[in-house]
Coordinates of C-alpha atoms and ligand atoms in Angstrom, one line a residue:
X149 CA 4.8 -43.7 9.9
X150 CA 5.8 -41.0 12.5
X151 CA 4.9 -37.5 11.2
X152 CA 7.9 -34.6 11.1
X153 CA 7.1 -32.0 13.4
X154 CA 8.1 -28.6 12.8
X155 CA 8.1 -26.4 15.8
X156 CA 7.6 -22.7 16.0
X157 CA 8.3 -20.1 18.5
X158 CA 6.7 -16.5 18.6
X159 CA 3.0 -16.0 17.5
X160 CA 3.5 -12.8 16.2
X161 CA 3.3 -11.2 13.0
X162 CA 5.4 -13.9 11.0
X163 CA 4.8 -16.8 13.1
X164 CA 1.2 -16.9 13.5
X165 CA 0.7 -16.3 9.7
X166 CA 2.4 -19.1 9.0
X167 CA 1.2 -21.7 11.4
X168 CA -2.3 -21.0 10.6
X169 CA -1.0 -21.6 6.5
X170 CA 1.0 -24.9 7.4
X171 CA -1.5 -25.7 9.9
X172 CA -4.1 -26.2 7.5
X173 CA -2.1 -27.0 4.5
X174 CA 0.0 -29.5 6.7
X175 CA -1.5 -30.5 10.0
X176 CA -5.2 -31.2 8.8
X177 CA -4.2 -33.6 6.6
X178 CA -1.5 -35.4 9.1
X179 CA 1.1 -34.2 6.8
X180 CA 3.1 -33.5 9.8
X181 CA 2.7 -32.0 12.9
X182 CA 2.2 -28.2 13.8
X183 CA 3.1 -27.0 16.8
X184 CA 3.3 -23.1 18.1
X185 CA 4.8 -21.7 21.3
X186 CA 4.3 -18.2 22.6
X187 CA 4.8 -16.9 26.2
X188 CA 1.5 -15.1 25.7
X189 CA -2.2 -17.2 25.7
X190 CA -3.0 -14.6 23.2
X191 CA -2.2 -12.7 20.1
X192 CA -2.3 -9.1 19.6
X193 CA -1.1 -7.3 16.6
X194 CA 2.0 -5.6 17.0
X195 CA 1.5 -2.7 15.0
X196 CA -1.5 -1.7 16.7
X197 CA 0.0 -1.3 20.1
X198 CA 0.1 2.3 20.3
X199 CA -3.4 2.5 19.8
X200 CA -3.9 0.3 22.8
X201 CA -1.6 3.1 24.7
X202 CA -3.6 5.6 23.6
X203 CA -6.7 3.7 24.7
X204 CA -8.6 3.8 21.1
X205 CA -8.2 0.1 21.1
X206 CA -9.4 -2.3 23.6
X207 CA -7.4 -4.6 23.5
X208 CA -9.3 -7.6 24.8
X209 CA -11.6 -7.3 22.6
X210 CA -9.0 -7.4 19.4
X211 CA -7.5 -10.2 21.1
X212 CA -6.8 -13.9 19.4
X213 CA -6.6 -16.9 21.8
X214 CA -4.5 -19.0 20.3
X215 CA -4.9 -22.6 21.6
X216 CA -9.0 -21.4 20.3
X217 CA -7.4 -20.6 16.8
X218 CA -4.8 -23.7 16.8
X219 CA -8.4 -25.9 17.5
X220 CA -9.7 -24.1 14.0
X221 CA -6.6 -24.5 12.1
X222 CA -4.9 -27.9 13.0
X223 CA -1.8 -26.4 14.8
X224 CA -1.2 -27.5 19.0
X225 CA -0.4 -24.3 20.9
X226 CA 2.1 -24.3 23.9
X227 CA 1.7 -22.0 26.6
X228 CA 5.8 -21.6 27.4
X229 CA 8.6 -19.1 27.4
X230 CA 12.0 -20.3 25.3
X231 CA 14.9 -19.9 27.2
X232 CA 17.3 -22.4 25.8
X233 CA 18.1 -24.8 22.8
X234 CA 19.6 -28.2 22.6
X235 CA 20.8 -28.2 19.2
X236 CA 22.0 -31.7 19.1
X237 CA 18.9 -33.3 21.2
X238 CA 16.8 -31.3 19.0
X239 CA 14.4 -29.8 21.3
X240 CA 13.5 -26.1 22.7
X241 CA 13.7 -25.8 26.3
X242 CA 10.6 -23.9 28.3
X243 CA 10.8 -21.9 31.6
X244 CA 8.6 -23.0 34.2
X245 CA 5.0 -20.9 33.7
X246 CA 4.1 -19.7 37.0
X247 CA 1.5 -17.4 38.2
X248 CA 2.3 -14.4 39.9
X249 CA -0.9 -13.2 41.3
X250 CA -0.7 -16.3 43.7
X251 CA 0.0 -15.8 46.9
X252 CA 1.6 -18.8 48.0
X253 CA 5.0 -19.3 47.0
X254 CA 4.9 -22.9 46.7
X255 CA 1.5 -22.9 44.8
X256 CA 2.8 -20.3 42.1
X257 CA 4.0 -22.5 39.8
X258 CA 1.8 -24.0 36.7
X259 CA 3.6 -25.5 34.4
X260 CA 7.7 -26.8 35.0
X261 CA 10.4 -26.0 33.0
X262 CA 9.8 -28.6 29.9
X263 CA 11.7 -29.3 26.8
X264 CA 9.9 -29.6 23.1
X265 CA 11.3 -31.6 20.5
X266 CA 11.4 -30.6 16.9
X267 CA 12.3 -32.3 13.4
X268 CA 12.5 -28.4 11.9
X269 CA 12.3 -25.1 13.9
X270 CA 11.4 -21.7 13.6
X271 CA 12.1 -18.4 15.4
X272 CA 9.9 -15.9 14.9
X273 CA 10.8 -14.1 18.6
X274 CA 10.2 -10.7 17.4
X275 CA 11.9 -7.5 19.1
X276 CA 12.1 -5.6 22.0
X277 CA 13.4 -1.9 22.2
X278 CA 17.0 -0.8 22.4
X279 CA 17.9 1.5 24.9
X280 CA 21.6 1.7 23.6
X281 CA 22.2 1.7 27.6
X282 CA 21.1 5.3 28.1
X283 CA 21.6 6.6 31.1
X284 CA 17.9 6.3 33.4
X285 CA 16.1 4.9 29.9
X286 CA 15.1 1.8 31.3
X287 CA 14.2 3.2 34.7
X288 CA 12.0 6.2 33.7
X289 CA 10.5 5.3 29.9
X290 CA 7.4 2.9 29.5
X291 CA 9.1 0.5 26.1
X292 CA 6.4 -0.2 24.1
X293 CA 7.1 -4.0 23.2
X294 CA 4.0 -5.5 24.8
X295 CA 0.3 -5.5 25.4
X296 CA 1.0 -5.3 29.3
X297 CA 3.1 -2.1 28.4
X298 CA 0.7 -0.6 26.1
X299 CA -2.0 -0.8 28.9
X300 CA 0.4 0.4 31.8
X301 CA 0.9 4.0 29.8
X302 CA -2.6 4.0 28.8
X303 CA -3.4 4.0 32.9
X304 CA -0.4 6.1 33.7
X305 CA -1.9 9.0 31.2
X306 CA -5.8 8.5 32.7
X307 CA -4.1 8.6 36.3
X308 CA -2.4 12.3 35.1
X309 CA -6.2 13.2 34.2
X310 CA -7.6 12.1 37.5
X311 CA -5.1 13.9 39.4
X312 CA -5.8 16.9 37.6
X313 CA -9.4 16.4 37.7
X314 CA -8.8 16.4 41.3
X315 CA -6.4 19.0 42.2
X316 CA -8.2 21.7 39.5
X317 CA -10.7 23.2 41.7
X318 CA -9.0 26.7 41.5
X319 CA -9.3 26.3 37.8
X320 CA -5.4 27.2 37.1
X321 CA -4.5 25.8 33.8
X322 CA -2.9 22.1 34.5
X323 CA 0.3 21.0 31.7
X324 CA 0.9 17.8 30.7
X325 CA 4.3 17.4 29.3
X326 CA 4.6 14.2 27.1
X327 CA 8.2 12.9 25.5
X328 CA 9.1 10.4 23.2
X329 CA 12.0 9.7 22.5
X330 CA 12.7 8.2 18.5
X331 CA 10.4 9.8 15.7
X332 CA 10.3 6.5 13.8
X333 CA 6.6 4.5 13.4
X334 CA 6.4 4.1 16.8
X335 CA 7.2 7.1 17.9
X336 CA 5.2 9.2 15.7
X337 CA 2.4 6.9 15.4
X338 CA 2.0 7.1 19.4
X339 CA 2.2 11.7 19.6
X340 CA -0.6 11.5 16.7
X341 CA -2.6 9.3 18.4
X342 CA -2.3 10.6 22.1
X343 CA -3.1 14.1 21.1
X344 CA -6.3 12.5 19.5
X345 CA -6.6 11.5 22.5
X346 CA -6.5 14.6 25.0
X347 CA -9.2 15.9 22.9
X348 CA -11.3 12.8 23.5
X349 CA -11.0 12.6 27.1
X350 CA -12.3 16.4 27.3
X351 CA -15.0 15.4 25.3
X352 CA -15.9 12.4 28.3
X353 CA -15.3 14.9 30.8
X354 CA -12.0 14.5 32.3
X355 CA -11.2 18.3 31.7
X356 CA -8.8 19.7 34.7
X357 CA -6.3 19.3 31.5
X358 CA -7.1 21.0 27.9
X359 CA -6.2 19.5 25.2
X360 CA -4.0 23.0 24.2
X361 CA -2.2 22.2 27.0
X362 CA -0.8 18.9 26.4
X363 CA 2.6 19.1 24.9
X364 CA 4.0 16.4 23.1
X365 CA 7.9 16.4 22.1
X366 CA 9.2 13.9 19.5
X367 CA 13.1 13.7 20.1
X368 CA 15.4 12.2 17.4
X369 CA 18.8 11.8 16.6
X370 CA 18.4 12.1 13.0
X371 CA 18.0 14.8 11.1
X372 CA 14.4 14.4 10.5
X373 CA 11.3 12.4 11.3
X374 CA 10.7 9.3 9.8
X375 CA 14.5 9.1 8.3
X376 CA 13.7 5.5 6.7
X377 CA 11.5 7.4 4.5
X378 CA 12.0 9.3 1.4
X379 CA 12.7 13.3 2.2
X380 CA 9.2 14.1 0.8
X381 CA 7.2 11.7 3.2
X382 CA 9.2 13.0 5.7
X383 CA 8.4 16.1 5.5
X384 CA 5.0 15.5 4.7
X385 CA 5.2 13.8 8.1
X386 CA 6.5 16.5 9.7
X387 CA 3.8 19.3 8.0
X388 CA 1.1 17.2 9.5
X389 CA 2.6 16.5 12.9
X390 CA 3.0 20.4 13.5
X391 CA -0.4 21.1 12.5
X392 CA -1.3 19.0 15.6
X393 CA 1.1 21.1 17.4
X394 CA 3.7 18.4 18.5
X395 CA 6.9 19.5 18.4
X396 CA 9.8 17.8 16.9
X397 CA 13.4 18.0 18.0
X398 CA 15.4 16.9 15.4
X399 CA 19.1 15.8 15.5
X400 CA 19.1 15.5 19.0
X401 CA 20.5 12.6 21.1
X402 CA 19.5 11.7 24.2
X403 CA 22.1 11.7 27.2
X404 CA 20.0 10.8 30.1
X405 CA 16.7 10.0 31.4
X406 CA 15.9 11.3 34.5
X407 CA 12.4 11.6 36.6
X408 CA 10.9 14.4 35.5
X409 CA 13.0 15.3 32.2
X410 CA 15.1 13.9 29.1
X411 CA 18.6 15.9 28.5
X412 CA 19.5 15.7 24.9
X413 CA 23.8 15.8 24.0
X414 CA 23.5 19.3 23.0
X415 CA 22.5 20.3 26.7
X416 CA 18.4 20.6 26.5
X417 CA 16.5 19.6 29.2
X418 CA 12.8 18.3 27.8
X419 CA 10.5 18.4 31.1
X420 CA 8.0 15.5 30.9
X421 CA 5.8 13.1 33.4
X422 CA 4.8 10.8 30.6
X423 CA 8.7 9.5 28.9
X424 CA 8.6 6.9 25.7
X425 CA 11.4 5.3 24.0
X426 CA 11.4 3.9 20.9
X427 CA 14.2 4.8 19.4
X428 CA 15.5 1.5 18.2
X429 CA 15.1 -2.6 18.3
X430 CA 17.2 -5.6 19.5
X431 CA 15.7 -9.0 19.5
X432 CA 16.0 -11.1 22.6
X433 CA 18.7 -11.5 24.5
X434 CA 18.9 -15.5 24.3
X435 CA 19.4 -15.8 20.7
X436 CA 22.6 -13.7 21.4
X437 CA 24.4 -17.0 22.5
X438 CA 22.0 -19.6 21.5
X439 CA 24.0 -23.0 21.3
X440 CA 26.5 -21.7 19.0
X441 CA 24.1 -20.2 16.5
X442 CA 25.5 -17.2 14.6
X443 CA 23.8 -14.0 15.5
X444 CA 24.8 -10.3 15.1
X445 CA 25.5 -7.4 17.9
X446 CA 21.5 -6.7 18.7
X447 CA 20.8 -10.7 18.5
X448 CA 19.5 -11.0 15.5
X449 CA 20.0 -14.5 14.2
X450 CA 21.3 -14.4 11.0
X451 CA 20.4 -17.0 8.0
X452 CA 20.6 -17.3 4.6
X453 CA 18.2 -16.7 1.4
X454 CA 16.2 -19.8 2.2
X455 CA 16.0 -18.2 5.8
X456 CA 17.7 -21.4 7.7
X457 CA 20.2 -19.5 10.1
X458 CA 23.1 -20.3 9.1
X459 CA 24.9 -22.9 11.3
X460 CA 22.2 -25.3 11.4
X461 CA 20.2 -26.2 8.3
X462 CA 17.0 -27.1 10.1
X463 CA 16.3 -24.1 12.2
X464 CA 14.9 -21.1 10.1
X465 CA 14.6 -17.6 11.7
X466 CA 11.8 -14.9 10.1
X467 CA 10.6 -11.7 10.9
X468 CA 12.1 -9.5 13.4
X469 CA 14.6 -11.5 15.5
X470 CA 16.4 -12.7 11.9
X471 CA 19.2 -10.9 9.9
X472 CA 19.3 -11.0 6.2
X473 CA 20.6 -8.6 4.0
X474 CA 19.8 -9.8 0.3
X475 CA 22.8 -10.0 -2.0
X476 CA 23.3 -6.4 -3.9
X477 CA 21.4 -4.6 -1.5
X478 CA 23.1 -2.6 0.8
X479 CA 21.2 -3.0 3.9
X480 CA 19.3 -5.6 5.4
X481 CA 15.6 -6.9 5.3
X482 CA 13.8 -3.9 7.9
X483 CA 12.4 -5.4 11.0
X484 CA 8.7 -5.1 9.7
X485 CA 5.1 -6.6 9.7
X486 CA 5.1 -7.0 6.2
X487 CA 8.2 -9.0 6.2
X488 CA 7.8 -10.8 8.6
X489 CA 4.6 -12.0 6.8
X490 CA 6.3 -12.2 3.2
X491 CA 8.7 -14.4 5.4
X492 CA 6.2 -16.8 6.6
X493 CA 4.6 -16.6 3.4
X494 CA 8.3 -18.5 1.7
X495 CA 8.0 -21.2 4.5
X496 CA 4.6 -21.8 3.4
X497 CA 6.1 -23.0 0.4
X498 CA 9.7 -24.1 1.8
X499 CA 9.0 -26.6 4.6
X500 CA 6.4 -28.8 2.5
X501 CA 9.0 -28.1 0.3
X502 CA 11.9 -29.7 2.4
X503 CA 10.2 -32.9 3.8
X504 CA 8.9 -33.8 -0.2
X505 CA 12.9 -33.6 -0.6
X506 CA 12.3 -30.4 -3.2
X507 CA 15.1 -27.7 -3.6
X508 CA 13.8 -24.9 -1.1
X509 CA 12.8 -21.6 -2.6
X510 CA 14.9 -17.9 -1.9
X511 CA 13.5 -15.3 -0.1
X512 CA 13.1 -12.1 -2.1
X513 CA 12.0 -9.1 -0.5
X514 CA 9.3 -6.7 -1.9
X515 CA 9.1 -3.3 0.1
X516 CA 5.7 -2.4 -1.0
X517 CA 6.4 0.9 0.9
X518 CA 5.1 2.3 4.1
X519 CA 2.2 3.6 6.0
X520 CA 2.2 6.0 8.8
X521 CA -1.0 7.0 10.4
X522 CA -1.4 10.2 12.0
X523 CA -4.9 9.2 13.9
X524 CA -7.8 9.9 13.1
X525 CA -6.6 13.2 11.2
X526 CA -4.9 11.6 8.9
X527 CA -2.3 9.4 7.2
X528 CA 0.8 9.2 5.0
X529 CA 2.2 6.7 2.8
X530 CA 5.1 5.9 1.0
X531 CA 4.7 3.2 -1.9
X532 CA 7.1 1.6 -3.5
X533 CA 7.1 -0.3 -6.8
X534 CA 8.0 -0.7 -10.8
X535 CA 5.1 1.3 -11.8
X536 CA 4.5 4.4 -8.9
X537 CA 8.4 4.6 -8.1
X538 CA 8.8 6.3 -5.0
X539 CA 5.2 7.9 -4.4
X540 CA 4.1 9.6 -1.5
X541 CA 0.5 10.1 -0.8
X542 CA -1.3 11.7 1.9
X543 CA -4.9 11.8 3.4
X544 CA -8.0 9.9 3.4
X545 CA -6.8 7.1 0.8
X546 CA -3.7 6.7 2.6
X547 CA -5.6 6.3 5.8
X548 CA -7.7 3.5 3.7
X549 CA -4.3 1.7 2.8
X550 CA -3.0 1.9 6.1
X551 CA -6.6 0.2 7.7
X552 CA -6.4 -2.2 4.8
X553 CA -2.5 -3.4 6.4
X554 CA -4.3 -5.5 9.5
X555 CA -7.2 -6.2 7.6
X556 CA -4.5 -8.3 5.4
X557 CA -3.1 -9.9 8.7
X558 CA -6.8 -10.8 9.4
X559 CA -7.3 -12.1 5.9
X560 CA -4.3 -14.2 6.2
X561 CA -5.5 -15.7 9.7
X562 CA -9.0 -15.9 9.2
X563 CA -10.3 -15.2 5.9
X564 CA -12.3 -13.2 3.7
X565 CA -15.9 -13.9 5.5
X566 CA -14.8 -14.4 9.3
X567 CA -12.5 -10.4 8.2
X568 CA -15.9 -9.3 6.9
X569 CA -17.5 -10.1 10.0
X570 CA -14.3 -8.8 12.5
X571 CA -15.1 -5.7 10.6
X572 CA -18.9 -5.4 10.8
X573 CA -18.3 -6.1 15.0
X574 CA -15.4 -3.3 15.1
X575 CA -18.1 -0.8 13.2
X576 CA -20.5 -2.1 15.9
X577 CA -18.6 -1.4 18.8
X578 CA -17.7 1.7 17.5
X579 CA -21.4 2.9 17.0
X580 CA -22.2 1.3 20.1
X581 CA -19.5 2.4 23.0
X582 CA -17.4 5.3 23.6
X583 CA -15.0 6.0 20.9
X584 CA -11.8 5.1 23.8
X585 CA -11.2 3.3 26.5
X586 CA -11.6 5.2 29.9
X587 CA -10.8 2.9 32.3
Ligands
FAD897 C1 3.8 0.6 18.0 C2 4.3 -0.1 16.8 C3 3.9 0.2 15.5 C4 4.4 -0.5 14.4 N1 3.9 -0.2 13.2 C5 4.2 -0.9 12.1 C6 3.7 -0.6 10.8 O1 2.8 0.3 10.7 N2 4.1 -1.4 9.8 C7 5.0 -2.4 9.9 O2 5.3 -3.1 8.9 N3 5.5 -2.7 11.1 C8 5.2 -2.0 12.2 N4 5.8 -2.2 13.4 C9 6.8 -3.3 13.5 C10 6.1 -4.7 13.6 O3 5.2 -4.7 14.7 C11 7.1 -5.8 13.7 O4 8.1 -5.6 12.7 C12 6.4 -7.2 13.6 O5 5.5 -7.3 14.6 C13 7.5 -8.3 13.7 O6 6.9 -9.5 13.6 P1 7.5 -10.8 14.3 O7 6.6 -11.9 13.9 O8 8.9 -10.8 14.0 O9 7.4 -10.5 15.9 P2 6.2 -10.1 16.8 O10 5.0 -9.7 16.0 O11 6.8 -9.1 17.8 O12 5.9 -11.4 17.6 C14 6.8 -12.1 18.4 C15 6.1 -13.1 19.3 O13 7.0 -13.9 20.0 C16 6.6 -14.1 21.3 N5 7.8 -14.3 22.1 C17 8.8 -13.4 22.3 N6 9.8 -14.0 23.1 C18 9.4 -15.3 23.3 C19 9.9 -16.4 24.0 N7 11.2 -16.3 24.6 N8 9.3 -17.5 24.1 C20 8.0 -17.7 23.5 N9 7.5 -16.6 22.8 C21 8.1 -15.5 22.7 C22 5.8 -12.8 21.6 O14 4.9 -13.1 22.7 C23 5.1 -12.5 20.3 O15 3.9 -13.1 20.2 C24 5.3 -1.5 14.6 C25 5.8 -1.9 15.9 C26 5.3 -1.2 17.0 C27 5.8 -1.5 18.4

């Protein structure tokens, strides 16, 4: 008998959680057939890419291969970029994979364009930033949606150190000016961990800038940092963020983007060589128009409680690309890791679910609350539940909850011993290297 095979696209947060799950619940046992397709070879935790642009986390050694992982956990893994559906031929359609570091034009490409066929199919796509079409955004600000991104600002910030190694033999003080633009995780993740960071690289030697003399600038259009939060873990955000002397412009838009600055609406000009944006997400353009599937203005695809979108009962959509606001709540599901995991987690249970026949189950969402860490110095959570209510904690414990957050995604990929062991390696590597990445 010819298995089902149930296709999914995007090994991030959501998707590879789940096709580890149905790969072993499923695919070892021939139950049906597993399949996963991601542009990238590898996978690299989302939520951790700021520490990559900061350079505390090398990110080839954090690294998953994923055809290595598929081997382990009875999924096939794709090497391919989606760039089209064929709703009726049921298959995904894959842009050719070619090679850019080849010279030859005619030798560049590896793979052709090639179609996959599917019996069910998941998007799990993810998100890129929004720009909202700001003037010079896209030109002058690094985006952090990707690994490749993450490592280009971690080189642009060494090459500002280098040039001031350089140029500071008269020993004249040297500024480093630093925006970022949106003072939401992302944002103010990324000014914690890079003024970590100017302290580091003085303690390695690259001193022509001090640490004093780094100014970061968190711009947003809110009111306050951190406005998906509660008022008190904002502005226990916002106590801890001046005590590392970043500054916080607050309920300020920005205009423009130019070279050397970022104009706000109200007519500041922010000077800065290093710009950021991450002010906002959209998921990717093609599921905006994807064979007739509904989607909303940023792309989102949007589905119902059993999360199948909601033209076409056998694709499902989870985690950050997919739009569901849950009946009498009065916004939708946030684009974050821990739904996109308490997403995959349902299709765990719906797709055996749907080829037994059964009635599929509802999604429910739980926000277990937030975590923003603040570095090394610290961290701040929100939780959220029956029992604490709205409780806000700071300090060492939250910065224990917030490390325990990827240890989950670990858990959920590898398990409790191979998580054990990641961890014993990280403390290794910690003990036995520099504390950052200087190259
Ligand atoms: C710096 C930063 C810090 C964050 N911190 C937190 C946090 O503390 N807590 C939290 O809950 N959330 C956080 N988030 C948000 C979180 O990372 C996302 O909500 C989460 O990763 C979404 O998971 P996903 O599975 O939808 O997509 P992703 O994890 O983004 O994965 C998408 C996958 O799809 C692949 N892909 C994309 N397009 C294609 C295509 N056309 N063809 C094939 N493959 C494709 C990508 O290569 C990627 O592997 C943070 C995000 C950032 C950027």
């Amino acid at each position: 008998m010819n298995q089902s095979r149930i296709v999914i696209v995007g090994g991030g947060a959501g998707g590879l959680e789940l096709a580890t799950k149905l790969g072993k619940k499923l695919g070892r046992k021939k139950k049906a057939e597993i399949i996963l397709i991601d542009a990238s070879p590898v996978h690299l935790w989302k939520p951790r890419l700021h520490e990559v642009a900061a350079g505390v986390l090398n990110a080839n050694i954090d690294e998953l291969s994923y055809a290595a992982h598929g081997r382990h956990c009875h999924f096939r893994y794709v090497l391919g970029r989606m760039h089209g559906l064929d709703r009726k031929a049921q298959t995904v359609k894959l842009a050719a994979h070619c090679d850019d570091a080849v010279n030859a034009p005619e030798d560049r490409q590896i793979l052709p364009e090639r179609e996959v066929r599917y019996d069910y199919l998941v998007l799990a796509l993810g998100s890129q930033t929004n720009d909202f079409d700001t003037a010079g955004a896209r030109e002058h600000c690094i985006f952090l949606d990707n690994r490749r991104a993450a490592e280009h600002f971690h080189q642009s910030f060494l090459n500002v150190y280098l040039r001031a190694s350089q140029k500071n033999t008269d020993r004249q003080p040297q500024k480093f000016a630093i925006a970022i633009v949106g003072a939401g995780a992302t944002g103010v993740e990324l000014a914690a961990e890079l003024n970590h960071t100017a302290h580091q690289l003085n303690h390695y030697g690259f001193d022509g800038i001090k640490p004093e003399n780094v100014e970061i600038t968190l711009i947003e259009a809110a009111d306050r940092v951190m406005p998906a939060l509660s008022e008190k873990a904002s502005a226990a955000i916002a106590r801890q963020l001046q005590k590392l002397n970043i500054r916080i412009l607050s309920s300020e838009r920005v205009t423009e983007v130019t070279d050397s600055a970022v104009i706000t609406g109200s007519g500041k000009t922010i000077p800065a060589q290093l710009k950021v944006w991450s002010a906002g997400i959209k998921a990717p353009a093609l599921l905006g128009s994807l064979d007739g599937l509904e989607a909303n203005r940023i792309n989102q695809l949007a589905v119902t409680s059993t999360l199948q979108t909601t033209r076409d009962q056998r694709i499902f959509a989870i985690g950050d690309c997919a739009h569901f606001q849950p009946p009498n709540s009065d916004r939708p599901v946030p684009p974050r890791a821990q739904a996109a995991s308490q997403q995959a987690s349902l299709l765990v249970r719906a797709l055996p679910a749907l080829l037994n026949g059964s009635a599929l189950p509802e999604f429910r969402y739980r926000d277990k609350g937030s975590l923003i860490s603040l570095s090394r110095h610290s961290s701040v959570g929100q939780l959220m539940g029956n029992l604490s209510g709205d409780f806000t904690f700071e300090g060492k414990l939250a910065r224990l909850f917030y490390i325990t957050l990827y240890r989950l995604h670990q858990i959920a990929l590898h398990g409790v011993f191979k998580t054990g062991l990641l961890l014993l390696r990280d403390r290794l590597n910690h003990r036995t290297g520099p504390t950052m990445k200087l190259h």
